[in-house]
Amino acid sequence: MDEAGQSRRRGARFDKDWTQGSIAGNLWSLSWPMIITRSLSLLGPTIDMIWIGKLGAASIAGVGVSAMIVMLIGGVRGGLQTGTRAILARSIGAGDPEAANHVANQSFVVSIIFAVVAATIGIFLSQQMLEALGLEAAVLAEGTAYLRIQLIGMVTMSLQMFGQSLMQASGDSKTPMRISIATRILHVSLAPFLIFGWWLFPRLGVSGAALTGVISQGLAGGLGLWILYSGRTRIQLTMRNFRFDRHMLWRILKIGIPASLMGAERSSANLLVMWFIVPFGTFAVAAHSLLSRVDNFLRMPAMGMGNAAGILAGQNLGAEQPERAEKTAWMAVGLFSIVMIFISIFIWLSPHYVIGIFNTEPELVEIASIFLKIQIVHFMVSGITLVLMSTLNGVGDTWIPTLNTMLTLWGIQMPLAYLLSRFSSLGVFGVRWAMVSAVVVRAAVYVVYFRAGRWKHKKV
């Protein structure tokens, strides 16, 4: 096929104008692959937790605590990528592929630097970070083994995130979905062999779960880079005429740093919450760890839809269509909120069934089931908080989500968690009530700010 024929083929596959046509149709077309991709990103760790649950409560607790530190560092990385997504989406909306390629290459530099720093932290500081939480010896041993491998593996996570976010921001959400399906099948298939030592594989326990994740992320990152630089997606990257652009790097960081701070705030708060829960025993720690996995999994559709709304909003702002950007966001909020109503009804009626998938120890199931019922309050407003937060980040207005998160976490959640867990009859359940109280206030702030419309005029 000649060059002109290849160009026409690429146009048919990848050159859809997301700033025109049905808003609902565009939102659904872009978001459903992203929902699947984000859900798959947690499917592996969630299934890992099912296997790890068979190793005992100490393994569940150690992996759960370590996962929070991984989320903290991963959240910083994701925040930095937010700047790339926002600028690239504007460039695509304005019809400037050269600018999109330039910002992508600068983002690749950020990815490499971050990966090296994260791996260094993993090698030298994994045990010290967990010791600071005052964990029991068995929990500390399991957590350290898991955490060290995961942080060294941030090299693969960073590359996976780089490729996935660039393709999605350009308007191609199906290719990352296909990569996620393939690599997640590998993850799910390989995990029990490395955890339990099936067939010819060594029994590695929690280390096997961590190693499986690193392997699957490495495959996803490698495939993503090959697709981007070979032109098999909506945007084709090239290193020709590459130069280190401090101005563009600063533009990326100026948007990304607030989002990184927000991710760090949330993860730091989660670690402090765990510090409040540790005195209530290993079962309480394990229950909180299980609920965090369940909660993260149920949030993925909102995050996928929110990211799609943010990309569409960014492209529409690039095309100077702010009202269309706003309609897209509110439609995403409404659709996800309807879904969460049905999920909340199911959880209220059968919380023990959900927790029993992971572990059947009676005391753990009882604590986790009450946690899950309390979390329904969070589920009912998560369409507002997660979708509007992702939309604001997607258009480059990252300071408002950061400040909103900071004020509600440290002004409401943390003081209430301390008071209710220490000085009320609620005990450990007071921590969960403090968390959902902060989320409700956060949702109200997002509604007021989003309706004011200042984000429509944000320059990136």
Coordinates of C-alpha atoms in Angstrom, one line a residue:
M1 CA 0.0 0.0 0.0
D2 CA 1.4 3.4 -1.0
E3 CA 1.8 6.3 1.5
A4 CA -1.5 8.0 0.4
G5 CA -3.4 4.7 0.9
Q6 CA -1.8 4.3 4.4
S7 CA -2.8 7.9 5.2
R8 CA -6.5 7.2 4.2
R9 CA -6.5 4.0 6.2
R10 CA -5.2 5.9 9.3
G11 CA -7.8 8.6 8.7
A12 CA -10.6 6.1 8.7
R13 CA -9.4 4.4 11.9
F14 CA -8.1 7.3 14.0
D15 CA -9.1 10.7 12.8
K16 CA -12.6 11.0 14.3
D17 CA -13.3 14.6 15.4
W18 CA -14.4 14.3 19.0
T19 CA -15.6 18.0 19.1
Q20 CA -18.5 17.3 16.7
G21 CA -21.5 15.0 16.7
S22 CA -23.5 13.6 19.6
I23 CA -22.2 14.5 23.0
A24 CA -23.6 11.3 24.5
G25 CA -22.3 9.2 21.7
N26 CA -18.8 10.6 21.9
L27 CA -18.8 10.3 25.7
W28 CA -19.8 6.6 25.5
S29 CA -17.5 5.8 22.5
L30 CA -14.5 7.2 24.3
S31 CA -15.3 6.2 27.8
W32 CA -16.3 2.5 27.6
P33 CA -12.8 1.4 26.5
M34 CA -11.3 3.6 29.3
I35 CA -13.7 2.1 31.8
I36 CA -12.6 -1.4 30.8
T37 CA -8.9 -0.3 30.9
R38 CA -9.1 1.2 34.3
S39 CA -11.1 -1.7 35.7
L40 CA -8.6 -4.1 34.3
S41 CA -5.8 -2.1 35.9
L42 CA -7.3 -3.1 39.3
L43 CA -8.5 -6.5 38.3
G44 CA -5.1 -8.1 38.6
P45 CA -4.3 -6.7 42.1
T46 CA -7.9 -7.5 43.2
I47 CA -7.5 -11.1 42.1
D48 CA -4.1 -11.2 43.6
M49 CA -5.7 -10.2 46.9
I50 CA -8.1 -13.2 46.6
W51 CA -5.0 -15.5 46.3
I52 CA -3.1 -13.6 49.0
G53 CA -6.2 -14.0 51.2
K54 CA -5.4 -17.7 51.3
L55 CA -2.0 -17.0 52.8
G56 CA -3.6 -15.4 55.9
A57 CA -4.5 -12.1 57.6
A58 CA -0.9 -11.0 58.0
S59 CA -0.3 -11.3 54.2
I60 CA -3.5 -9.4 53.5
A61 CA -2.6 -6.6 55.9
G62 CA 1.0 -6.4 54.7
V63 CA 0.1 -6.2 51.0
G64 CA -2.7 -3.8 51.8
V65 CA -0.5 -1.3 53.7
S66 CA 2.2 -1.6 51.0
A67 CA -0.3 -1.0 48.3
M68 CA -1.1 2.4 49.9
I69 CA 2.5 3.5 49.6
V70 CA 2.6 2.2 46.0
M71 CA -0.6 4.3 45.3
L72 CA 1.0 7.3 46.9
I73 CA 4.0 7.2 44.6
G74 CA 1.9 6.1 41.6
G75 CA -0.5 9.0 42.3
V76 CA 2.4 11.4 42.1
R77 CA 3.4 9.9 38.7
G78 CA -0.2 10.0 37.5
G79 CA -0.4 13.7 38.5
L80 CA 2.6 14.5 36.4
Q81 CA 1.0 12.8 33.5
T82 CA -2.1 15.0 33.9
G83 CA -0.2 18.0 32.6
T84 CA 0.7 16.0 29.4
R85 CA -2.9 14.9 28.9
A86 CA -4.3 18.4 29.3
I87 CA -1.9 20.1 26.8
L88 CA -2.0 17.2 24.3
A89 CA -5.8 17.2 24.3
R90 CA -5.9 20.9 23.6
S91 CA -3.3 20.4 20.8
I92 CA -5.4 17.7 19.2
G93 CA -8.6 19.8 19.5
A94 CA -6.8 22.7 17.9
G95 CA -5.6 20.4 15.0
D96 CA -1.9 20.7 15.8
P97 CA -0.3 17.2 15.8
E98 CA 3.3 18.7 15.8
A99 CA 2.6 20.3 19.1
A100 CA 1.1 17.1 20.4
N101 CA 4.3 15.2 19.4
H102 CA 6.5 17.7 21.1
V103 CA 4.7 17.6 24.5
A104 CA 4.7 13.8 24.3
N105 CA 8.5 13.7 23.9
Q106 CA 9.0 16.0 26.8
S107 CA 6.7 13.8 28.9
F108 CA 8.9 10.8 28.1
V109 CA 11.8 12.6 29.8
V110 CA 9.7 13.0 32.9
S111 CA 8.7 9.3 32.8
I112 CA 12.3 8.2 32.8
I113 CA 13.4 10.5 35.6
F114 CA 10.5 9.5 37.8
A115 CA 11.1 5.8 37.3
V116 CA 14.7 6.0 38.4
V117 CA 13.8 8.0 41.6
A118 CA 11.0 5.5 42.5
A119 CA 13.2 2.5 42.0
T120 CA 15.9 4.1 44.2
I121 CA 13.3 4.6 47.0
G122 CA 12.2 1.0 46.7
I123 CA 15.7 -0.4 47.0
F124 CA 16.8 1.6 50.1
L125 CA 13.6 2.7 52.0
S126 CA 10.9 0.1 51.7
Q127 CA 11.3 -1.4 55.2
Q128 CA 11.8 1.9 56.9
M129 CA 8.6 3.4 55.5
L130 CA 6.6 0.4 56.8
E131 CA 8.3 0.4 60.2
A132 CA 7.1 3.9 60.7
L133 CA 3.5 2.7 60.8
G134 CA 4.2 0.4 63.8
L135 CA 3.1 -2.8 62.1
E136 CA 3.3 -6.2 63.7
A137 CA 6.4 -8.2 62.8
A138 CA 4.6 -10.7 60.5
V139 CA 2.8 -7.9 58.7
L140 CA 6.0 -5.9 58.3
A141 CA 7.9 -8.8 56.8
E142 CA 5.2 -9.5 54.2
G143 CA 4.7 -5.9 53.4
T144 CA 8.4 -5.2 52.9
A145 CA 8.8 -8.0 50.4
Y146 CA 5.9 -6.8 48.4
L147 CA 6.7 -3.1 48.5
R148 CA 10.3 -3.4 47.4
I149 CA 9.5 -5.2 44.2
Q150 CA 6.6 -2.9 43.4
L151 CA 8.7 0.3 43.8
I152 CA 11.5 -1.1 41.7
G153 CA 8.9 -2.0 39.2
M154 CA 7.8 1.6 38.9
V155 CA 10.0 1.7 35.9
T156 CA 7.5 -0.5 34.1
M157 CA 4.5 1.3 35.6
S158 CA 5.8 4.7 34.4
L159 CA 6.2 3.5 30.8
Q160 CA 2.8 1.8 30.8
M161 CA 1.1 5.0 32.1
F162 CA 3.0 7.1 29.6
G163 CA 1.8 5.1 26.6
Q164 CA -1.7 4.6 27.8
S165 CA -2.4 8.3 28.7
L166 CA -1.0 9.6 25.4
M167 CA -3.2 7.4 23.3
Q168 CA -6.3 8.2 25.4
A169 CA -5.7 11.9 25.3
S170 CA -5.3 11.9 21.6
G171 CA -8.8 10.2 21.3
D172 CA -7.7 6.5 20.9
S173 CA -9.1 4.7 23.9
K174 CA -9.5 1.3 22.3
T175 CA -5.8 0.5 21.7
P176 CA -4.9 0.9 25.4
M177 CA -7.9 -1.3 26.2
R178 CA -6.6 -4.1 23.9
I179 CA -3.2 -3.9 25.5
S180 CA -4.7 -4.0 29.0
I181 CA -6.8 -7.1 28.1
A182 CA -3.8 -9.0 26.8
T183 CA -1.5 -8.1 29.7
R184 CA -4.1 -8.7 32.4
I185 CA -4.8 -12.2 31.0
L186 CA -1.1 -12.8 31.5
H187 CA -1.2 -11.4 35.0
V188 CA -4.2 -13.3 36.2
S189 CA -2.9 -16.6 34.7
L190 CA 0.7 -16.2 36.0
A191 CA -0.1 -15.0 39.6
P192 CA -1.1 -18.2 41.3
F193 CA 1.9 -20.1 39.8
L194 CA 4.3 -17.6 41.4
I195 CA 2.4 -17.1 44.6
F196 CA 1.9 -20.8 45.4
G197 CA 4.7 -22.4 43.4
W198 CA 2.6 -24.4 41.0
W199 CA 4.1 -26.6 38.4
L200 CA 7.8 -25.6 37.7
F201 CA 7.6 -22.2 39.4
P202 CA 9.0 -21.3 42.9
R203 CA 6.7 -20.5 45.8
L204 CA 7.2 -16.8 46.2
G205 CA 4.1 -15.8 48.3
V206 CA 3.4 -12.1 48.3
S207 CA 6.6 -11.5 46.3
G208 CA 5.1 -13.6 43.5
A209 CA 2.1 -11.3 43.4
A210 CA 4.3 -8.2 43.1
L211 CA 6.5 -9.7 40.5
T212 CA 3.5 -10.7 38.3
G213 CA 2.4 -7.1 38.3
V214 CA 5.8 -5.8 37.3
I215 CA 6.0 -8.3 34.4
S216 CA 2.6 -7.4 33.0
Q217 CA 3.3 -3.7 33.3
G218 CA 6.5 -4.1 31.5
L219 CA 4.8 -5.9 28.6
A220 CA 2.1 -3.2 28.5
G221 CA 4.7 -0.4 28.5
G222 CA 6.7 -2.0 25.7
L223 CA 3.7 -2.5 23.5
G224 CA 2.5 1.0 24.1
L225 CA 5.9 2.5 23.1
W226 CA 6.0 0.3 20.0
I227 CA 2.5 1.4 18.9
L228 CA 3.1 5.1 19.5
Y229 CA 6.4 5.3 17.7
S230 CA 5.3 3.0 14.8
G231 CA 2.1 5.0 14.1
R232 CA -0.4 2.4 14.9
T233 CA -2.6 4.8 16.9
R234 CA -4.1 8.2 16.5
I235 CA -0.9 10.0 17.3
Q236 CA 2.5 9.0 15.9
L237 CA 5.5 10.0 17.9
T238 CA 8.9 10.6 16.4
M239 CA 12.2 11.6 18.0
R240 CA 13.3 13.6 14.9
N241 CA 14.3 17.1 15.8
F242 CA 14.0 16.3 19.5
R243 CA 15.3 18.9 21.9
F244 CA 15.0 19.3 25.6
D245 CA 12.4 22.1 26.0
R246 CA 12.5 23.6 29.5
H247 CA 9.5 25.9 28.7
M248 CA 7.3 23.0 27.7
L249 CA 8.6 20.9 30.6
W250 CA 7.5 23.7 32.9
R251 CA 4.1 23.9 31.3
I252 CA 3.6 20.2 31.9
L253 CA 4.9 20.4 35.5
K254 CA 2.8 23.6 36.3
I255 CA -0.3 21.6 35.6
G256 CA 0.9 18.3 36.8
I257 CA 2.4 19.2 40.2
P258 CA -0.9 20.2 41.8
A259 CA -2.4 17.0 40.6
S260 CA 0.6 15.1 42.0
L261 CA 0.2 16.9 45.3
M262 CA -3.5 15.9 45.3
G263 CA -2.5 12.2 44.7
A264 CA 0.1 12.5 47.4
E265 CA -2.4 14.1 49.8
R266 CA -4.9 11.4 49.4
S267 CA -2.4 8.6 49.7
S268 CA -0.7 10.2 52.8
A269 CA -4.1 10.6 54.4
N270 CA -4.8 6.9 53.7
L271 CA -1.6 6.0 55.4
L272 CA -2.5 8.2 58.4
V273 CA -5.9 6.5 58.5
M274 CA -4.2 3.2 58.6
W275 CA -2.2 4.5 61.6
F276 CA -5.5 5.2 63.3
I277 CA -6.7 1.7 62.5
V278 CA -3.5 -0.3 63.5
P279 CA -4.3 -0.2 67.3
F280 CA -7.6 -2.1 66.7
G281 CA -5.7 -5.2 65.5
T282 CA -4.7 -7.1 62.4
F283 CA -8.3 -8.0 61.5
A284 CA -9.2 -4.3 61.4
V285 CA -6.1 -3.5 59.3
A286 CA -6.9 -6.4 56.9
A287 CA -10.6 -5.4 56.7
H288 CA -9.6 -1.8 55.8
S289 CA -7.1 -3.2 53.2
L290 CA -9.8 -5.3 51.6
L291 CA -12.3 -2.5 51.5
S292 CA -9.7 -0.2 49.8
R293 CA -9.3 -2.8 47.0
V294 CA -13.1 -3.1 46.6
D295 CA -13.6 0.6 46.7
N296 CA -10.9 1.3 44.2
F297 CA -12.3 -1.3 41.9
L298 CA -15.9 0.1 42.1
R299 CA -14.5 3.7 41.5
M300 CA -12.8 2.7 38.2
P301 CA -15.9 3.3 36.0
A302 CA -16.2 6.8 37.4
M303 CA -12.5 7.4 36.8
G304 CA -12.7 6.1 33.3
M305 CA -15.8 8.2 32.5
G306 CA -14.2 11.2 34.2
N307 CA -11.0 10.9 32.2
A308 CA -13.1 10.6 29.0
A309 CA -15.1 13.7 30.0
G310 CA -11.8 15.5 30.7
I311 CA -10.3 14.6 27.4
L312 CA -13.4 15.6 25.5
A313 CA -13.7 18.8 27.5
G314 CA -10.0 19.6 26.8
Q315 CA -10.5 19.0 23.1
N316 CA -13.6 21.1 23.0
L317 CA -11.9 24.0 24.8
G318 CA -9.1 23.7 22.2
A319 CA -11.8 23.9 19.5
E320 CA -13.4 26.9 21.4
Q321 CA -16.6 25.1 22.4
P322 CA -16.8 25.6 26.2
E323 CA -20.5 24.9 26.6
R324 CA -20.2 21.6 24.9
A325 CA -17.4 20.7 27.3
E326 CA -19.6 21.5 30.3
K327 CA -22.5 19.4 29.0
T328 CA -20.2 16.4 28.5
A329 CA -19.1 16.5 32.2
W330 CA -22.6 16.7 33.6
M331 CA -23.8 13.9 31.4
A332 CA -20.9 11.7 32.7
V333 CA -21.9 12.6 36.3
G334 CA -25.5 11.6 35.7
L335 CA -24.7 8.3 34.0
F336 CA -22.3 7.1 36.7
S337 CA -24.5 8.2 39.5
I338 CA -27.3 6.0 38.2
V339 CA -25.0 3.0 38.0
M340 CA -23.8 3.5 41.6
I341 CA -27.4 3.5 42.9
F342 CA -27.9 -0.1 41.7
I343 CA -24.4 -1.1 43.1
S344 CA -25.2 0.5 46.5
I345 CA -28.5 -1.5 46.7
F346 CA -26.6 -4.7 46.0
I347 CA -23.9 -4.0 48.6
W348 CA -26.4 -3.0 51.3
L349 CA -28.3 -6.3 50.8
S350 CA -25.2 -8.6 50.7
P351 CA -22.0 -7.1 52.1
H352 CA -20.9 -10.4 53.6
Y353 CA -21.0 -12.0 50.2
V354 CA -18.7 -9.4 48.7
I355 CA -16.1 -9.6 51.5
G356 CA -16.4 -13.4 51.5
I357 CA -14.9 -13.5 48.0
F358 CA -11.5 -12.5 49.6
N359 CA -11.5 -14.1 53.0
T360 CA -14.0 -16.0 55.2
E361 CA -12.5 -15.5 58.7
P362 CA -15.6 -14.4 60.7
E363 CA -14.1 -11.4 62.6
L364 CA -12.5 -10.0 59.4
V365 CA -15.8 -10.5 57.4
E366 CA -17.8 -8.8 60.1
I367 CA -15.6 -5.7 60.4
A368 CA -15.2 -5.3 56.6
S369 CA -18.9 -5.7 56.0
I370 CA -19.8 -2.8 58.3
F371 CA -17.0 -0.7 56.6
L372 CA -18.6 -1.5 53.2
K373 CA -22.1 -0.4 54.3
I374 CA -20.7 2.9 55.6
Q375 CA -18.9 3.3 52.3
I376 CA -22.2 3.4 50.5
V377 CA -22.5 7.1 51.4
H378 CA -19.3 7.6 49.4
F379 CA -20.6 5.7 46.5
M380 CA -23.7 7.8 46.2
V381 CA -21.6 11.0 45.6
S382 CA -18.7 9.5 43.8
G383 CA -20.1 10.4 40.4
I384 CA -19.8 14.1 41.4
T385 CA -16.4 13.9 43.1
L386 CA -14.6 11.6 40.7
V387 CA -16.0 12.8 37.4
L388 CA -15.8 16.5 38.1
M389 CA -12.3 16.1 39.6
S390 CA -11.1 14.2 36.5
T391 CA -12.7 16.8 34.2
L392 CA -11.0 19.7 35.9
N393 CA -7.7 17.9 35.7
G394 CA -8.3 17.1 32.1
V395 CA -8.7 20.8 31.1
G396 CA -5.6 21.7 33.2
D397 CA -7.5 23.4 36.1
T398 CA -5.6 21.2 38.7
W399 CA -5.3 23.6 41.7
I400 CA -9.0 23.5 42.6
P401 CA -9.1 19.7 43.0
T402 CA -5.8 19.8 44.9
L403 CA -7.1 22.5 47.3
N404 CA -10.5 20.9 47.7
T405 CA -8.9 17.5 48.6
M406 CA -6.4 19.1 51.0
L407 CA -9.0 21.1 52.9
T408 CA -11.5 18.3 53.2
L409 CA -8.8 15.7 54.1
W410 CA -7.0 17.7 56.7
G411 CA -9.8 20.0 57.9
I412 CA -12.5 17.3 58.2
Q413 CA -11.4 13.7 57.7
M414 CA -8.3 13.6 59.8
P415 CA -9.7 15.5 62.9
L416 CA -13.0 13.5 62.8
A417 CA -11.1 10.2 62.3
Y418 CA -9.1 10.9 65.4
L419 CA -12.0 12.1 67.5
L420 CA -14.5 9.4 66.5
S421 CA -12.1 6.5 66.8
R422 CA -10.6 7.6 70.1
F423 CA -13.4 9.4 72.0
S424 CA -16.7 7.9 70.8
S425 CA -18.5 4.5 70.9
L426 CA -17.9 4.1 67.2
G427 CA -14.4 2.9 67.7
V428 CA -12.7 1.8 64.4
F429 CA -15.9 2.5 62.5
G430 CA -15.6 6.2 63.3
V431 CA -12.7 6.3 60.9
R432 CA -14.9 5.3 58.0
W433 CA -17.6 7.8 59.0
A434 CA -15.0 10.5 59.0
M435 CA -13.8 9.5 55.5
V436 CA -17.3 9.6 54.0
S437 CA -18.1 12.9 55.7
A438 CA -15.2 14.6 54.0
V439 CA -16.2 13.2 50.6
V440 CA -19.7 14.7 50.9
V441 CA -18.3 18.1 51.6
R442 CA -15.8 17.7 48.7
A443 CA -18.7 16.9 46.3
A444 CA -20.6 20.0 47.3
V445 CA -17.5 22.2 46.6
Y446 CA -17.0 20.6 43.2
V447 CA -20.7 21.4 42.2
V448 CA -20.4 25.0 43.3
Y449 CA -17.1 25.6 41.5
F450 CA -18.0 23.7 38.3
R451 CA -21.2 25.6 37.9
A452 CA -19.4 28.9 38.3
G453 CA -17.6 28.1 35.0
R454 CA -14.2 29.7 35.7
W455 CA -12.5 26.5 34.5
K456 CA -13.8 27.2 30.9
H457 CA -11.3 30.0 30.6
K458 CA -8.2 28.1 31.9
K459 CA -5.1 28.6 29.8
V460 CA -2.5 25.8 29.5

